[in-house]
Amino acid sequence: MTPWPAESIWEQIFPLLPDFTVEVLPELDSSNSELMRRARAGHLESTLLVVERQTAGRGRLGRVWQSQPGDSLTFSLSLSLAPQDWSGLSLAVGLSLAESLHPDVQLKWPNDLWFEDRKLGGILVEAASMGGRSQVVVGVGLNIRPRLADGLSTPPACLSELRPELTAPSCLARVASPLIQALLRFESQGFAPLQAAFEARDTLKGRQVHTSDGQQGLAMGVGPNGALRIQTDGLVHDIVSSEISVRPFSSGGSL
């Protein structure tokens, strides 16, 4: 297997984050769970944790994300951030990943990467507050090779469809440093400067959508705070809660 680019990523990030470390573990329950445990215990170092096989990986809304060595890339980042506004953080993460991966990768509000109306990857953002500081943990899962549909009507997408040469380590080398730099920019600038770039990849914009809490309407893109805008009966409503799932009517799969 291709070696993990831990040292080269550390060399790129160390000048920005002197306490930065990179860890690669063969197996763990969940990279996000591990970094949240550390944060709650007061360990607030900036950490990139890569796990080759997750036995209890977690997605948004409590969904399970299983990973096997080589089939997917799963990692989490733990950083101390203090932005004026946290709104749109997961969108900023998704945009950074999409821009690093391929021009055809699209974004589905608020936490998914899509390709041809199929899920390519997911993002889970969590935070722990300790002593007045906020430690944010950003978990990323990307499909490298084809995965089973796991009961879904539409099989997930995978990066091998877009970049057949990519392995999990080479994908990490492509996305890690830009993602960390994007998070640091978000801390100082927020989501608003990214609004147009996100909308250029927004797979929902201009489509009829329905939500997990019963709303229906036309997706109108996102606001400067990252809220999803849906037009219903001539009125535009902003959806800000990441606990609400959204799906286009023309796509298969479930919420």
Tab-separated table of C-alpha atoms in Angstrom:
chain	number	residue	atom	x	y	z
A	1	MET	CA	0.000	0.000	0.000
A	2	THR	CA	1.136	3.542	-0.719
A	3	PRO	CA	2.647	5.097	2.428
A	4	TRP	CA	0.672	7.809	4.185
A	5	PRO	CA	2.019	11.347	3.560
A	6	ALA	CA	2.072	12.226	7.262
A	7	GLU	CA	5.463	13.942	7.278
A	8	SER	CA	4.851	16.068	4.187
A	9	ILE	CA	1.464	17.246	5.535
A	10	TRP	CA	3.081	18.082	8.892
A	11	GLU	CA	5.795	20.090	7.136
A	12	GLN	CA	3.170	22.137	5.278
A	13	ILE	CA	1.053	22.894	8.349
A	14	PHE	CA	3.654	23.229	11.142
A	15	PRO	CA	4.463	26.893	10.249
A	16	LEU	CA	0.756	27.735	10.672
A	17	LEU	CA	0.064	25.522	13.712
A	18	PRO	CA	3.191	24.826	15.798
A	19	ASP	CA	1.341	22.266	17.950
A	20	PHE	CA	0.168	20.295	14.900
A	21	THR	CA	0.510	16.509	14.835
A	22	VAL	CA	-0.448	13.817	12.313
A	23	GLU	CA	-1.443	10.318	13.435
A	24	VAL	CA	-2.342	7.264	11.363
A	25	LEU	CA	-3.998	4.331	13.123
A	26	PRO	CA	-4.883	0.965	11.551
A	27	GLU	CA	-8.210	0.622	13.427
A	28	LEU	CA	-10.396	2.622	15.785
A	29	ASP	CA	-14.052	2.960	16.643
A	30	SER	CA	-14.302	6.483	15.198
A	31	SER	CA	-11.751	9.203	14.486
A	32	ASN	CA	-14.282	11.867	15.482
A	33	SER	CA	-15.149	10.076	18.715
A	34	GLU	CA	-11.475	9.739	19.614
A	35	LEU	CA	-10.696	13.425	19.049
A	36	MET	CA	-13.829	14.463	20.949
A	37	ARG	CA	-12.725	12.271	23.866
A	38	ARG	CA	-9.341	13.962	23.827
A	39	ALA	CA	-10.878	17.445	23.664
A	40	ARG	CA	-13.148	16.754	26.624
A	41	ALA	CA	-10.111	15.520	28.548
A	42	GLY	CA	-8.389	18.843	27.918
A	43	HIS	CA	-6.054	17.758	25.112
A	44	LEU	CA	-6.417	20.642	22.679
A	45	GLU	CA	-3.517	20.060	20.307
A	46	SER	CA	-4.163	20.590	16.597
A	47	THR	CA	-4.416	17.020	15.291
A	48	LEU	CA	-5.024	15.220	12.031
A	49	LEU	CA	-6.099	11.663	12.831
A	50	VAL	CA	-6.371	9.153	9.977
A	51	VAL	CA	-7.989	5.770	10.620
A	52	GLU	CA	-7.662	3.005	8.040
A	53	ARG	CA	-10.603	1.013	9.395
A	54	GLN	CA	-13.391	2.459	11.524
A	55	THR	CA	-15.556	-0.005	13.435
A	56	ALA	CA	-18.099	2.546	14.648
A	57	GLY	CA	-17.737	5.490	12.303
A	58	ARG	CA	-20.444	8.128	12.584
A	59	GLY	CA	-22.120	10.316	10.037
A	60	ARG	CA	-24.572	13.157	10.447
A	61	LEU	CA	-27.861	12.453	12.284
A	62	GLY	CA	-26.380	9.353	13.918
A	63	ARG	CA	-25.863	7.455	10.682
A	64	VAL	CA	-23.208	4.753	10.517
A	65	TRP	CA	-20.144	5.228	8.307
A	66	GLN	CA	-18.114	2.030	8.008
A	67	SER	CA	-14.693	2.115	6.399
A	68	GLN	CA	-12.347	-0.575	5.178
A	69	PRO	CA	-8.646	-0.094	4.360
A	70	GLY	CA	-8.219	1.254	0.848
A	71	ASP	CA	-11.921	1.494	0.041
A	72	SER	CA	-12.399	4.863	1.688
A	73	LEU	CA	-10.502	7.709	3.291
A	74	THR	CA	-11.631	8.567	6.810
A	75	PHE	CA	-9.962	11.202	8.916
A	76	SER	CA	-10.732	13.882	11.473
A	77	LEU	CA	-9.192	17.241	12.282
A	78	SER	CA	-9.175	18.789	15.746
A	79	LEU	CA	-8.485	22.540	15.891
A	80	SER	CA	-9.031	25.376	18.346
A	81	LEU	CA	-11.106	27.953	16.473
A	82	ALA	CA	-12.842	31.140	17.566
A	83	PRO	CA	-14.816	32.509	14.595
A	84	GLN	CA	-17.286	35.327	15.136
A	85	ASP	CA	-19.961	33.165	13.500
A	86	TRP	CA	-19.896	29.380	13.161
A	87	SER	CA	-22.634	29.395	10.497
A	88	GLY	CA	-21.594	27.726	7.258
A	89	LEU	CA	-18.583	25.852	8.663
A	90	SER	CA	-19.580	22.489	7.179
A	91	LEU	CA	-20.206	24.186	3.825
A	92	ALA	CA	-16.714	25.685	3.909
A	93	VAL	CA	-15.287	22.217	4.613
A	94	GLY	CA	-17.212	20.673	1.731
A	95	LEU	CA	-16.158	23.405	-0.661
A	96	SER	CA	-12.476	22.980	0.192
A	97	LEU	CA	-12.684	19.219	-0.349
A	98	ALA	CA	-14.559	19.567	-3.643
A	99	GLU	CA	-12.090	22.117	-4.993
A	100	SER	CA	-9.183	19.818	-4.113
A	101	LEU	CA	-10.747	16.715	-5.663
A	102	HIS	CA	-12.297	17.437	-9.064
A	103	PRO	CA	-14.258	20.123	-10.973
A	104	ASP	CA	-17.241	17.780	-11.267
A	105	VAL	CA	-17.682	17.197	-7.531
A	106	GLN	CA	-20.864	18.899	-6.356
A	107	LEU	CA	-22.090	19.897	-2.909
A	108	LYS	CA	-25.393	19.006	-1.288
A	109	TRP	CA	-26.368	21.197	1.629
A	110	PRO	CA	-25.239	20.965	4.332
A	111	ASN	CA	-22.697	18.147	4.663
A	112	ASP	CA	-22.364	15.962	1.563
A	113	LEU	CA	-20.202	15.740	-1.532
A	114	TRP	CA	-22.039	14.397	-4.566
A	115	PHE	CA	-21.202	13.210	-8.055
A	116	GLU	CA	-23.987	12.625	-10.573
A	117	ASP	CA	-26.663	12.739	-7.845
A	118	ARG	CA	-24.899	10.102	-5.752
A	119	LYS	CA	-23.144	10.558	-2.439
A	120	LEU	CA	-19.373	10.666	-2.750
A	121	GLY	CA	-18.513	11.683	0.783
A	122	GLY	CA	-19.773	13.144	4.006
A	123	ILE	CA	-18.739	15.583	6.711
A	124	LEU	CA	-19.431	15.550	10.452
A	125	VAL	CA	-18.641	18.682	12.471
A	126	GLU	CA	-18.658	18.560	16.270
A	127	ALA	CA	-17.384	20.930	18.941
A	128	ALA	CA	-16.304	20.750	22.567
A	129	SER	CA	-15.900	23.770	24.845
A	130	MET	CA	-13.154	23.644	27.454
A	131	GLY	CA	-12.050	26.556	29.616
A	132	GLY	CA	-13.565	29.175	27.352
A	133	ARG	CA	-11.990	27.691	24.213
A	134	SER	CA	-13.866	25.870	21.476
A	135	GLN	CA	-12.280	22.780	19.997
A	136	VAL	CA	-13.866	21.865	16.696
A	137	VAL	CA	-13.589	18.340	15.306
A	138	VAL	CA	-14.188	17.948	11.568
A	139	GLY	CA	-14.680	14.386	10.354
A	140	VAL	CA	-14.430	13.496	6.671
A	141	GLY	CA	-15.336	10.267	4.897
A	142	LEU	CA	-14.683	9.862	1.171
A	143	ASN	CA	-15.439	6.818	-0.973
A	144	ILE	CA	-12.316	5.841	-2.888
A	145	ARG	CA	-13.591	2.604	-4.436
A	146	PRO	CA	-17.142	1.369	-5.137
A	147	ARG	CA	-19.183	0.547	-2.040
A	148	LEU	CA	-22.254	-1.584	-1.517
A	149	ALA	CA	-25.543	0.284	-1.726
A	150	ASP	CA	-26.408	-0.804	1.849
A	151	GLY	CA	-30.142	-0.737	1.172
A	152	LEU	CA	-30.061	2.534	-0.758
A	153	SER	CA	-31.870	2.697	-4.089
A	154	THR	CA	-28.842	4.507	-5.562
A	155	PRO	CA	-25.307	3.124	-5.057
A	156	PRO	CA	-22.831	5.667	-3.651
A	157	ALA	CA	-20.350	7.367	-5.957
A	158	CYS	CA	-16.605	6.886	-5.563
A	159	LEU	CA	-13.501	8.850	-6.465
A	160	SER	CA	-12.207	6.099	-8.737
A	161	GLU	CA	-14.903	7.206	-11.209
A	162	LEU	CA	-13.308	10.663	-11.380
A	163	ARG	CA	-9.647	10.013	-10.631
A	164	PRO	CA	-8.826	6.301	-11.049
A	165	GLU	CA	-5.237	6.902	-9.957
A	166	LEU	CA	-6.183	8.103	-6.472
A	167	THR	CA	-5.518	5.968	-3.422
A	168	ALA	CA	-6.533	6.856	0.127
A	169	PRO	CA	-3.024	8.202	0.934
A	170	SER	CA	-2.759	10.244	-2.277
A	171	CYS	CA	-6.249	11.613	-1.691
A	172	LEU	CA	-5.232	12.687	1.809
A	173	ALA	CA	-2.164	14.420	0.378
A	174	ARG	CA	-4.445	16.300	-2.015
A	175	VAL	CA	-7.066	17.502	0.493
A	176	ALA	CA	-5.510	17.827	3.973
A	177	SER	CA	-3.388	20.962	3.759
A	178	PRO	CA	-5.919	23.025	1.753
A	179	LEU	CA	-8.648	21.989	4.210
A	180	ILE	CA	-6.695	23.133	7.260
A	181	GLN	CA	-5.899	26.432	5.576
A	182	ALA	CA	-9.577	26.829	4.638
A	183	LEU	CA	-10.582	26.319	8.278
A	184	LEU	CA	-8.135	28.995	9.422
A	185	ARG	CA	-9.499	31.415	6.799
A	186	PHE	CA	-13.038	30.614	7.918
A	187	GLU	CA	-12.085	31.586	11.457
A	188	SER	CA	-11.187	35.100	10.329
A	189	GLN	CA	-13.562	35.623	7.379
A	190	GLY	CA	-16.588	33.367	7.921
A	191	PHE	CA	-18.655	31.809	5.141
A	192	ALA	CA	-19.793	34.922	3.218
A	193	PRO	CA	-16.702	35.137	0.932
A	194	LEU	CA	-17.333	31.511	-0.078
A	195	GLN	CA	-21.023	31.904	-0.969
A	196	ALA	CA	-20.561	32.264	-4.733
A	197	ALA	CA	-18.050	29.420	-4.988
A	198	PHE	CA	-20.372	27.131	-3.038
A	199	GLU	CA	-23.344	27.996	-5.237
A	200	ALA	CA	-21.299	27.165	-8.350
A	201	ARG	CA	-21.218	23.559	-7.091
A	202	ASP	CA	-24.628	23.523	-5.393
A	203	THR	CA	-26.434	20.426	-6.653
A	204	LEU	CA	-29.758	21.529	-5.131
A	205	LYS	CA	-29.987	25.071	-6.522
A	206	GLY	CA	-32.815	25.471	-9.016
A	207	ARG	CA	-34.365	22.086	-8.187
A	208	GLN	CA	-37.553	21.123	-6.434
A	209	VAL	CA	-36.651	19.661	-3.064
A	210	HIS	CA	-38.314	18.150	-0.023
A	211	THR	CA	-37.055	18.097	3.544
A	212	SER	CA	-37.172	15.600	6.379
A	213	ASP	CA	-39.498	17.908	8.343
A	214	GLY	CA	-42.112	18.047	5.566
A	215	GLN	CA	-41.205	21.199	3.641
A	216	GLN	CA	-41.261	21.359	-0.155
A	217	GLY	CA	-40.184	24.034	-2.583
A	218	LEU	CA	-37.607	25.378	-5.000
A	219	ALA	CA	-34.025	25.500	-3.731
A	220	MET	CA	-32.703	29.038	-4.240
A	221	GLY	CA	-29.089	28.524	-3.200
A	222	VAL	CA	-27.545	29.541	0.100
A	223	GLY	CA	-27.379	32.806	1.984
A	224	PRO	CA	-24.219	34.577	3.191
A	225	ASN	CA	-24.562	32.709	6.488
A	226	GLY	CA	-24.779	29.326	4.740
A	227	ALA	CA	-28.521	28.869	5.254
A	228	LEU	CA	-30.378	26.923	2.562
A	229	ARG	CA	-33.016	29.097	0.896
A	230	ILE	CA	-36.238	27.401	-0.215
A	231	GLN	CA	-39.054	29.165	-2.062
A	232	THR	CA	-42.553	27.935	-1.232
A	233	ASP	CA	-45.731	29.640	-2.462
A	234	GLY	CA	-43.756	32.725	-3.443
A	235	LEU	CA	-42.066	33.083	-0.059
A	236	VAL	CA	-38.412	32.282	0.605
A	237	HIS	CA	-37.577	30.479	3.833
A	238	ASP	CA	-34.103	29.973	5.272
A	239	ILE	CA	-33.209	26.570	6.688
A	240	VAL	CA	-30.367	26.826	9.156
A	241	SER	CA	-30.628	23.606	11.156
A	242	SER	CA	-28.227	20.880	10.026
A	243	GLU	CA	-30.602	18.382	11.665
A	244	ILE	CA	-32.903	18.753	8.642
A	245	SER	CA	-32.112	16.612	5.607
A	246	VAL	CA	-32.892	17.823	2.100
A	247	ARG	CA	-33.355	15.826	-1.088
A	248	PRO	CA	-34.145	16.777	-4.698
A	249	PHE	CA	-37.328	15.186	-6.054
A	250	SER	CA	-35.510	13.912	-9.139
A	251	SER	CA	-32.947	11.919	-7.146
A	252	GLY	CA	-33.214	8.386	-5.861
A	253	GLY	CA	-32.247	7.303	-2.386
A	254	SER	CA	-33.649	8.233	0.991
A	255	LEU	CA	-33.334	11.179	3.289
